[in-house]
Coordinates of C-alpha atoms in Angstrom, one line a residue:
M12 CA 5.5 -5.6 180.3
L13 CA 6.1 -9.2 179.3
S14 CA 9.7 -9.8 178.2
Y15 CA 11.0 -13.3 177.3
S16 CA 14.0 -14.8 175.5
F17 CA 13.4 -17.6 173.1
T18 CA 15.7 -20.5 172.1
D19 CA 16.5 -21.6 168.6
D20 CA 15.5 -25.3 169.3
R21 CA 13.4 -26.2 166.3
G22 CA 11.9 -29.1 168.2
F23 CA 10.6 -26.6 170.7
P24 CA 8.2 -24.4 168.8
L25 CA 8.0 -20.7 169.7
Y26 CA 4.4 -20.9 170.7
E27 CA 5.2 -23.7 173.3
Q28 CA 8.0 -21.5 174.7
L29 CA 5.7 -18.5 175.0
Y30 CA 3.0 -20.7 176.5
Q31 CA 5.4 -22.0 179.2
F32 CA 6.8 -18.6 180.0
I33 CA 3.4 -17.1 180.6
R34 CA 2.1 -20.2 182.4
D35 CA 5.1 -20.2 184.8
D36 CA 4.7 -16.5 185.5
I37 CA 1.0 -17.1 186.4
L38 CA 1.8 -20.1 188.7
N39 CA 4.7 -18.2 190.4
G40 CA 2.5 -15.1 191.0
N41 CA 4.5 -12.9 188.7
I42 CA 1.3 -12.2 186.7
R43 CA -1.6 -11.8 189.1
E44 CA -5.1 -13.1 188.5
Y45 CA -7.5 -10.9 186.6
T46 CA -4.6 -9.1 185.0
K47 CA -5.3 -8.1 181.4
L48 CA -2.8 -9.5 179.0
P49 CA -1.5 -7.6 175.9
S50 CA -3.4 -8.1 172.7
K51 CA -2.1 -10.6 170.3
R52 CA -0.8 -8.0 167.9
S53 CA 0.7 -5.9 170.7
L54 CA 2.5 -8.9 172.2
S55 CA 3.7 -10.1 168.8
E56 CA 5.3 -6.7 168.1
Q57 CA 6.8 -6.5 171.6
L58 CA 8.4 -10.0 171.4
S59 CA 9.1 -9.9 167.6
V60 CA 7.2 -13.1 167.0
S61 CA 4.3 -13.7 164.7
I62 CA 0.7 -13.1 165.7
T63 CA 0.1 -16.8 165.0
T64 CA 2.7 -17.7 167.7
V65 CA 0.9 -15.5 170.2
E66 CA -2.5 -16.8 169.2
N67 CA -1.4 -20.5 169.6
A68 CA 0.1 -19.8 173.0
Y69 CA -3.0 -17.9 174.2
N70 CA -5.2 -20.7 172.9
Q71 CA -3.2 -23.4 174.7
L72 CA -3.4 -21.3 177.9
M73 CA -7.1 -21.0 177.5
S74 CA -7.5 -24.7 176.9
E75 CA -5.8 -25.5 180.2
G76 CA -7.7 -22.7 182.1
Y77 CA -4.8 -20.3 182.8
I78 CA -6.4 -17.4 181.0
E79 CA -9.9 -16.4 179.8
S80 CA -11.1 -14.5 176.8
V81 CA -13.6 -11.8 177.1
P82 CA -15.2 -11.1 173.7
K83 CA -14.3 -7.7 172.3
V84 CA -12.3 -6.9 175.4
G85 CA -9.3 -9.1 175.6
Y86 CA -7.5 -11.8 177.5
Y87 CA -7.3 -12.0 181.3
V88 CA -5.5 -14.2 183.8
A89 CA -7.8 -16.7 185.4
N90 CA -8.0 -17.4 189.1
V91 CA -5.4 -20.1 189.3
P92 CA -3.8 -21.5 192.5
K93 CA -0.2 -20.6 192.7
K94 CA 2.6 -23.1 193.2
Q95 CA 2.7 -24.4 196.8
S96 CA 5.7 -23.9 199.0
G97 CA 5.3 -27.4 200.2
N98 CA 5.4 -28.8 196.7
D99 CA 1.9 -30.2 196.9
F100 CA 1.7 -30.5 193.1
K101 CA 4.3 -31.4 190.5
D102 CA 5.2 -29.2 187.5
S103 CA 3.5 -30.9 184.7
Y104 CA 5.5 -29.5 181.8
I105 CA 7.7 -31.8 179.8
H106 CA 9.4 -31.0 176.5
N107 CA 8.1 -33.4 173.8
P108 CA 10.0 -32.6 170.5
G109 CA 8.6 -34.0 167.3
F110 CA 5.2 -34.9 168.7
L111 CA 3.5 -31.6 169.2
E112 CA 2.0 -29.7 166.3
S113 CA 0.9 -26.1 166.1
Y114 CA -2.7 -25.4 165.0
S115 CA -4.8 -22.4 165.8
H116 CA -8.3 -22.9 167.1
K117 CA -11.1 -21.0 168.8
Q118 CA -12.2 -21.7 172.3
E119 CA -15.9 -22.5 172.8
S120 CA -17.6 -23.7 176.0
I121 CA -20.9 -25.3 176.9
E122 CA -22.9 -25.5 180.1
I123 CA -24.2 -28.8 181.4
S124 CA -27.4 -29.7 183.1
S125 CA -27.5 -32.7 185.3
S126 CA -29.1 -35.6 183.5
K127 CA -29.3 -39.4 183.9
P128 CA -27.7 -41.5 181.2
E129 CA -31.0 -43.0 180.1
S130 CA -32.3 -39.6 179.4
M131 CA -29.3 -38.5 177.4
G132 CA -30.1 -40.5 174.3
I133 CA -26.8 -42.5 174.5
P134 CA -27.5 -46.1 173.7
S135 CA -27.4 -48.4 176.7
H136 CA -25.6 -51.7 176.7
N137 CA -28.8 -53.5 175.9
A138 CA -29.7 -51.1 173.1
L139 CA -26.6 -51.7 171.1
K140 CA -27.4 -53.1 167.7
S141 CA -25.4 -54.7 164.9
R142 CA -27.2 -53.0 162.0
E143 CA -24.9 -51.5 159.4
Y144 CA -25.7 -47.8 158.5
F145 CA -24.5 -45.7 155.6
A146 CA -23.1 -43.4 158.3
D147 CA -23.2 -44.2 162.1
F148 CA -22.5 -41.1 164.1
T149 CA -22.9 -43.0 167.4
S150 CA -20.2 -45.6 166.7
N151 CA -16.7 -45.5 168.2
A152 CA -15.6 -48.3 165.9
S153 CA -12.3 -47.9 164.0
D154 CA -12.2 -47.1 160.3
P155 CA -10.4 -50.1 158.8
E156 CA -8.6 -47.7 156.4
T157 CA -6.6 -46.3 159.4
F158 CA -5.3 -49.6 160.9
P159 CA -1.7 -50.6 160.0
F160 CA -2.5 -54.2 159.0
T161 CA 0.8 -54.7 157.0
T162 CA 3.0 -53.6 159.9
W163 CA 0.9 -55.5 162.5
A164 CA 1.1 -58.7 160.4
K165 CA 4.8 -58.4 159.9
I166 CA 5.4 -58.1 163.7
N167 CA 3.1 -61.2 164.2
R168 CA 5.2 -63.3 161.8
E169 CA 8.5 -62.2 163.4
L170 CA 7.2 -63.1 166.9
L171 CA 6.0 -66.5 165.7
S172 CA 9.4 -67.2 164.1
N173 CA 11.8 -65.7 166.6
N174 CA 10.1 -65.4 170.0
Q175 CA 8.5 -68.8 170.6
T176 CA 9.9 -69.2 174.1
Q177 CA 8.6 -65.8 175.2
L178 CA 5.2 -66.5 173.7
M179 CA 5.0 -69.7 175.8
R180 CA 6.1 -68.4 179.2
N181 CA 3.6 -67.3 181.8
S182 CA 3.0 -63.6 182.1
P183 CA 3.2 -61.8 185.5
S184 CA -0.1 -60.8 187.0
N185 CA 0.3 -57.2 185.9
G186 CA 1.5 -58.0 182.4
L187 CA 4.8 -58.6 180.6
I188 CA 7.7 -56.3 181.5
E189 CA 8.3 -55.6 177.8
L190 CA 4.9 -54.0 177.3
R191 CA 4.9 -52.2 180.7
S192 CA 8.3 -50.7 180.1
T193 CA 7.3 -49.5 176.6
I194 CA 4.2 -47.9 178.0
S195 CA 6.2 -46.3 180.8
R196 CA 8.6 -44.7 178.2
Y197 CA 5.6 -43.6 176.1
L198 CA 3.9 -41.9 179.0
H199 CA 7.0 -40.1 180.0
D200 CA 7.7 -38.8 176.5
F201 CA 4.2 -37.9 175.4
R202 CA 2.1 -37.4 178.5
G203 CA 4.6 -36.0 181.0
I204 CA 3.9 -38.9 183.4
A205 CA 6.9 -40.4 185.3
V206 CA 6.0 -43.9 186.2
S207 CA 7.8 -47.1 186.9
P208 CA 6.8 -50.2 184.8
E209 CA 6.2 -51.9 188.2
N210 CA 3.2 -49.6 188.8
I211 CA 1.5 -50.5 185.6
I212 CA -1.2 -53.2 185.3
I213 CA -2.3 -54.5 181.9
G214 CA -5.9 -55.5 181.5
A215 CA -8.3 -56.7 178.8
G216 CA -10.4 -53.5 178.7
T217 CA -11.3 -50.9 181.2
E218 CA -14.1 -53.0 182.7
T219 CA -11.6 -55.7 183.8
L220 CA -9.4 -53.0 185.4
F221 CA -12.4 -51.6 187.3
S222 CA -13.3 -55.0 188.7
I223 CA -9.7 -55.4 189.9
L224 CA -9.7 -51.9 191.4
I225 CA -13.0 -52.4 193.3
Q226 CA -11.6 -55.6 194.9
L227 CA -8.5 -53.7 195.8
L228 CA -10.1 -50.6 197.3
G229 CA -13.2 -52.2 198.8
Y230 CA -16.9 -52.8 198.2
D231 CA -18.0 -50.6 201.1
L232 CA -16.9 -47.3 199.6
I233 CA -18.9 -44.8 197.6
Y234 CA -18.0 -44.5 194.0
G235 CA -18.9 -41.5 191.9
T236 CA -19.4 -41.1 188.2
E237 CA -19.8 -37.9 186.1
D238 CA -23.3 -36.8 185.3
P239 CA -23.6 -36.8 182.3
G240 CA -21.0 -39.3 181.6
Y241 CA -20.0 -42.6 180.1
E242 CA -22.8 -45.0 180.9
K243 CA -20.7 -48.1 180.7
I244 CA -18.7 -47.1 183.8
A245 CA -21.8 -46.8 185.9
L246 CA -23.0 -50.2 184.6
T247 CA -19.6 -51.8 185.5
L248 CA -19.8 -50.3 189.0
N249 CA -23.3 -51.5 189.5
A250 CA -22.5 -55.0 188.2
N251 CA -19.8 -55.2 191.0
N252 CA -22.5 -54.3 193.6
V253 CA -20.9 -51.1 195.0
K254 CA -22.7 -48.0 195.9
T255 CA -22.6 -45.5 193.0
V256 CA -23.7 -41.9 192.9
K257 CA -23.8 -39.5 190.0
I258 CA -22.0 -36.2 190.5
P259 CA -23.3 -33.3 188.5
M260 CA -21.0 -31.1 186.5
D261 CA -20.8 -27.4 185.7
I262 CA -18.9 -25.8 182.8
Y263 CA -15.6 -26.6 184.5
G264 CA -16.1 -30.3 185.3
I265 CA -16.9 -32.3 188.4
M266 CA -18.6 -30.1 191.1
I267 CA -16.3 -30.4 194.2
S268 CA -19.0 -29.4 196.6
E269 CA -21.2 -32.4 195.4
L270 CA -18.3 -34.8 196.1
Q271 CA -18.1 -33.5 199.6
D272 CA -21.9 -33.5 200.2
R273 CA -22.3 -37.0 198.9
K274 CA -19.3 -38.3 200.8
V275 CA -17.7 -39.8 197.7
N276 CA -14.6 -41.9 198.3
I277 CA -13.6 -42.5 194.6
I278 CA -14.5 -40.5 191.6
H279 CA -14.2 -41.5 187.9
S280 CA -13.4 -38.5 185.8
T281 CA -12.4 -37.7 182.2
P282 CA -10.7 -34.3 182.7
S283 CA -8.8 -34.0 179.4
H284 CA -11.9 -34.6 177.2
H285 CA -15.1 -35.2 179.0
F286 CA -17.6 -37.7 177.5
P287 CA -20.0 -36.8 176.0
T288 CA -19.7 -33.0 176.2
G289 CA -16.1 -32.7 175.1
I290 CA -15.1 -30.0 177.6
T291 CA -11.6 -29.8 179.1
M292 CA -11.3 -29.4 182.9
P293 CA -9.3 -26.1 183.5
I294 CA -6.3 -26.1 185.7
R295 CA -8.0 -24.5 188.7
R296 CA -10.7 -27.2 188.9
R297 CA -7.9 -29.8 188.5
Y298 CA -6.1 -28.4 191.6
E299 CA -9.5 -28.3 193.5
L300 CA -10.1 -31.9 192.6
L301 CA -6.7 -32.9 193.8
N302 CA -7.1 -31.0 197.0
W303 CA -10.4 -32.7 197.6
A304 CA -8.8 -36.1 197.2
N305 CA -5.9 -35.2 199.4
K306 CA -8.0 -33.8 202.2
S307 CA -10.6 -36.6 202.1
S308 CA -8.2 -39.4 201.5
G309 CA -10.2 -40.1 198.4
Y310 CA -9.0 -41.3 195.0
I311 CA -9.5 -39.9 191.4
I312 CA -9.7 -42.4 188.6
E313 CA -8.4 -40.4 185.7
D314 CA -9.7 -41.9 182.5
D315 CA -7.5 -40.5 179.7
Y316 CA -9.3 -42.5 177.0
D317 CA -8.6 -40.4 173.9
S318 CA -5.8 -38.1 175.0
E319 CA -3.8 -38.8 171.8
F320 CA -6.5 -37.1 169.7
R321 CA -6.2 -33.5 170.7
L322 CA -6.3 -32.0 167.2
S323 CA -5.1 -28.5 168.1
G324 CA -2.1 -27.4 170.2
R325 CA -0.2 -29.5 172.7
P326 CA -1.7 -32.3 174.8
I327 CA -3.5 -31.3 178.0
P328 CA -1.4 -32.3 181.0
S329 CA -2.8 -35.2 182.9
L330 CA -4.0 -35.1 186.5
M331 CA -1.4 -37.7 187.5
S332 CA 1.4 -35.5 186.2
I333 CA 0.6 -32.8 188.7
D334 CA -0.4 -35.1 191.6
N335 CA 2.3 -35.4 194.3
N336 CA 0.2 -37.1 197.0
E337 CA -0.6 -40.5 195.4
R338 CA -4.3 -39.8 195.0
V339 CA -4.7 -40.4 191.2
I340 CA -5.2 -43.7 189.6
Y341 CA -4.6 -43.4 185.8
M342 CA -6.4 -45.5 183.2
N343 CA -6.0 -45.6 179.4
T344 CA -6.8 -47.9 176.6
F345 CA -5.6 -48.7 173.1
T346 CA -9.1 -49.2 171.7
K347 CA -9.3 -45.6 170.6
S348 CA -5.8 -45.2 169.2
L349 CA -5.4 -48.6 167.5
A350 CA -8.7 -50.4 167.1
S351 CA -11.9 -50.8 169.0
T352 CA -11.5 -54.6 168.8
I353 CA -8.0 -54.6 170.4
R354 CA -9.0 -55.0 174.1
I355 CA -5.8 -53.9 175.8
S356 CA -6.0 -51.3 178.5
Y357 CA -3.7 -50.4 181.4
M358 CA -3.9 -48.8 184.9
I359 CA -1.3 -47.0 186.9
L360 CA -1.4 -47.5 190.7
P361 CA 0.4 -45.2 193.2
D362 CA 3.1 -47.0 195.2
H363 CA 1.0 -47.7 198.3
L364 CA -1.8 -49.2 196.2
M365 CA 0.6 -51.2 194.0
S366 CA 2.1 -52.8 197.2
L367 CA -1.5 -53.7 198.3
Y368 CA -2.2 -55.2 194.9
N369 CA 1.0 -57.3 195.0
E370 CA 0.0 -58.5 198.5
R371 CA -3.7 -59.3 197.8
L372 CA -4.3 -59.8 194.1
S373 CA -1.1 -60.8 192.4
F374 CA -2.4 -64.4 192.2
Y375 CA -4.6 -63.3 189.2
S376 CA -3.4 -64.2 185.7
C377 CA -3.0 -61.4 183.2
P378 CA -6.1 -61.6 180.9
V379 CA -4.2 -60.4 177.8
S380 CA -2.2 -63.1 175.9
N381 CA 1.6 -62.9 175.6
F382 CA 1.1 -62.8 171.8
E383 CA -0.9 -59.6 172.0
Q384 CA 1.3 -58.0 174.6
L385 CA 4.5 -58.6 172.7
T386 CA 3.0 -57.5 169.4
L387 CA 2.0 -54.2 170.9
A388 CA 5.3 -53.8 172.8
K389 CA 7.3 -54.2 169.6
F390 CA 4.8 -52.0 167.6
M391 CA 5.4 -49.2 170.1
S392 CA 9.2 -49.7 170.7
D393 CA 9.9 -49.6 167.0
D394 CA 8.2 -46.2 166.7
H395 CA 5.3 -47.6 164.7
Y396 CA 2.8 -46.4 167.3
E397 CA 4.0 -42.8 167.3
K398 CA 3.8 -42.7 163.5
H399 CA 0.4 -44.4 163.6
I400 CA -0.9 -41.8 166.0
N401 CA 0.4 -39.0 163.8
R402 CA -1.3 -40.5 160.8
M403 CA -4.5 -41.0 162.8
R404 CA -4.5 -37.4 164.0
T405 CA -4.0 -36.2 160.4
A406 CA -6.8 -38.5 159.1
S407 CA -9.1 -37.5 162.0
R408 CA -8.4 -33.8 161.5
K409 CA -9.2 -34.2 157.8
K410 CA -12.5 -36.0 158.6
R411 CA -13.5 -33.4 161.1
N412 CA -12.7 -30.5 158.8
L413 CA -14.7 -32.1 156.0
L414 CA -17.6 -32.7 158.3
I415 CA -17.6 -29.1 159.6
K416 CA -17.1 -27.6 156.2
A417 CA -20.0 -29.7 154.8
I418 CA -22.2 -28.5 157.7
K419 CA -21.2 -24.8 157.5
N420 CA -21.4 -24.6 153.7
G421 CA -24.9 -26.0 153.6
P422 CA -28.4 -25.0 154.7
L423 CA -27.8 -26.6 158.1
N424 CA -25.4 -23.8 159.0
K425 CA -28.2 -21.3 159.6
I426 CA -29.7 -23.3 162.4
S427 CA -26.7 -25.0 164.0
E428 CA -23.6 -24.5 166.1
I429 CA -20.6 -26.8 166.5
S430 CA -18.7 -26.9 169.8
E431 CA -15.9 -28.9 171.5
E432 CA -14.4 -30.1 168.2
Q433 CA -10.7 -29.6 169.0
S434 CA -10.2 -32.9 171.0
G435 CA -11.2 -36.5 170.7
L436 CA -13.2 -38.0 167.9
H437 CA -16.6 -36.4 168.4
F438 CA -18.1 -33.0 168.7
I439 CA -21.4 -31.5 169.7
L440 CA -23.8 -30.3 167.0
T441 CA -26.5 -28.0 168.4
V442 CA -29.5 -27.3 166.1
Q443 CA -32.6 -25.2 166.4
S444 CA -35.6 -27.2 165.0
K445 CA -39.3 -27.4 165.4
K446 CA -39.0 -31.1 165.0
S447 CA -38.5 -33.2 168.2
K448 CA -35.2 -35.1 168.7
D449 CA -37.1 -38.4 168.3
E450 CA -38.6 -37.2 164.9
I451 CA -35.2 -36.3 163.7
I452 CA -33.6 -39.5 164.8
E453 CA -36.4 -41.5 163.1
E454 CA -36.0 -39.5 159.9
C455 CA -32.2 -40.2 160.0
K456 CA -32.8 -43.9 160.3
K457 CA -35.1 -43.8 157.2
R458 CA -32.1 -42.3 155.4
D459 CA -29.7 -45.0 156.8
I460 CA -28.1 -42.5 159.2
N461 CA -27.6 -43.3 162.9
I462 CA -27.4 -40.4 165.3
V463 CA -27.9 -39.8 169.0
S464 CA -29.1 -36.8 171.0
I465 CA -27.7 -35.8 174.4
K466 CA -29.4 -33.7 177.1
L467 CA -27.3 -30.7 177.8
S468 CA -28.1 -27.1 178.6
E469 CA -27.5 -24.5 175.9
P470 CA -24.1 -23.7 174.4
L471 CA -23.3 -20.2 175.4
M472 CA -23.8 -18.9 171.8
Y473 CA -27.5 -19.8 172.0
H474 CA -30.4 -18.5 174.0
S475 CA -32.2 -21.3 175.7
N476 CA -35.5 -22.3 174.1
D477 CA -37.7 -25.3 173.5
F478 CA -36.3 -25.9 170.0
T479 CA -32.7 -26.6 170.9
I480 CA -31.4 -30.1 170.4
H481 CA -27.8 -31.4 170.9
F482 CA -26.4 -34.2 168.9
M483 CA -23.2 -36.0 169.5
I484 CA -21.3 -36.5 166.2
N485 CA -18.8 -39.3 166.5
Y486 CA -16.9 -39.5 163.2
S487 CA -14.3 -42.2 163.9
S488 CA -16.0 -44.9 161.8
I489 CA -17.3 -42.8 158.9
P490 CA -15.5 -43.5 155.6
I491 CA -14.2 -40.2 154.4
E492 CA -15.8 -40.6 151.0
R493 CA -19.2 -40.8 152.6
I494 CA -19.0 -37.6 154.6
D495 CA -20.6 -35.2 152.1
E496 CA -23.5 -37.5 151.4
A497 CA -23.9 -38.3 155.2
V498 CA -24.3 -34.5 155.9
N499 CA -26.8 -34.2 153.0
R500 CA -28.9 -37.0 154.5
L501 CA -28.6 -35.5 158.0
T502 CA -29.6 -32.1 156.7
A503 CA -32.6 -33.5 154.9
S504 CA -33.7 -35.3 158.1
I505 CA -33.5 -32.1 160.1
L506 CA -34.9 -29.6 157.6
G507 CA -37.1 -31.8 155.5

């Protein structure tokens, strides 16, 4: 019988406390794998908490891969590695009052078939066009309505008036200490990552950081990318003339056996929200990936590109937060959370790699201007960034809900399923249609809608057949007042 005592800390919601209790019992071996957990109603009565509290705790545990749901049967503990006596992995939990919100959601999963980027329907670098659409479901551009122009402009004016000396001094190679310190505090408070500002490198976009990393690690190594995955990463690696291999995925993420068979040294991964499928790597696969890196002396480039936009439950712990062997290189960017035109990214290097960087590459100049670095540092340190993220999450959730409601309340609902909608700014729309994907895409263009299909195997709620098509629906740039009409045009293109 599960028996827990809860605190009265209002900044520490009951569902988070319950999630942590059960998670720790699983990791410590107090609840064994494959054990059936009490039903939501039974546990709520036993602990004198609401069913919603239990549901949210179970949903978070499922999201991270600690438990699994068997339809019409119940919840079972997954096969999760227990805490190691040698402290191989850190405890990732950190209490983040004020930032985490409680929302219930259902867990859905999809299977993935190995496919090349050019076959996925995702626009390549050369295929990107400047045409303006009524609704562009392929664009990751920011909606101007969500950017805090007034606050940003105010900070700019203050810097120009009061910080002229700082603006004119040369930045260290890895960026201004003001910004690096602010990022360090943010990562500790909201991502559970304890990192020194000295281990952070500021760059003008992820591509720049990759180029630095390749020079640091070497051109004679084998770099792996997820298949399917974000094509721009593979293009960046190829442009740097390094050997690149595509590693297929299963429903849990990167296939570890393929990393071993293909003798990969460095793997790029998006474990918290895979692009484009949206799946979250469960905790067991995360430990397996860390074990691979430790045993093979390899590295994991953890791309946490839109971790701020988990729209249900608490954020998924990062790989770096549970790595105790200096095998994870963490990357993130502000292009998702602020604006796609703000080219500020950062990378965290483990101590031994940071020492190597200081020895070999510290002669480089930081590619981001002092003006941009100081503006962002002040924006974050004055709590504008946290407030902005909360507003963005609220606006994104509203857009997503309107989109899903418009789809489910219309004729498209009969032939479609939506999956992986709880994280990030896109979801997968799977439709059954006698039209080909190319015919639908062309019909959409005639109606001033841009959409892209991706090659995946069937979501588990569908039987595989020749009429199944998967579309990636990116809603970040869609004005909210256009959503209903955009869905109407999409529906007409598919059914008309």
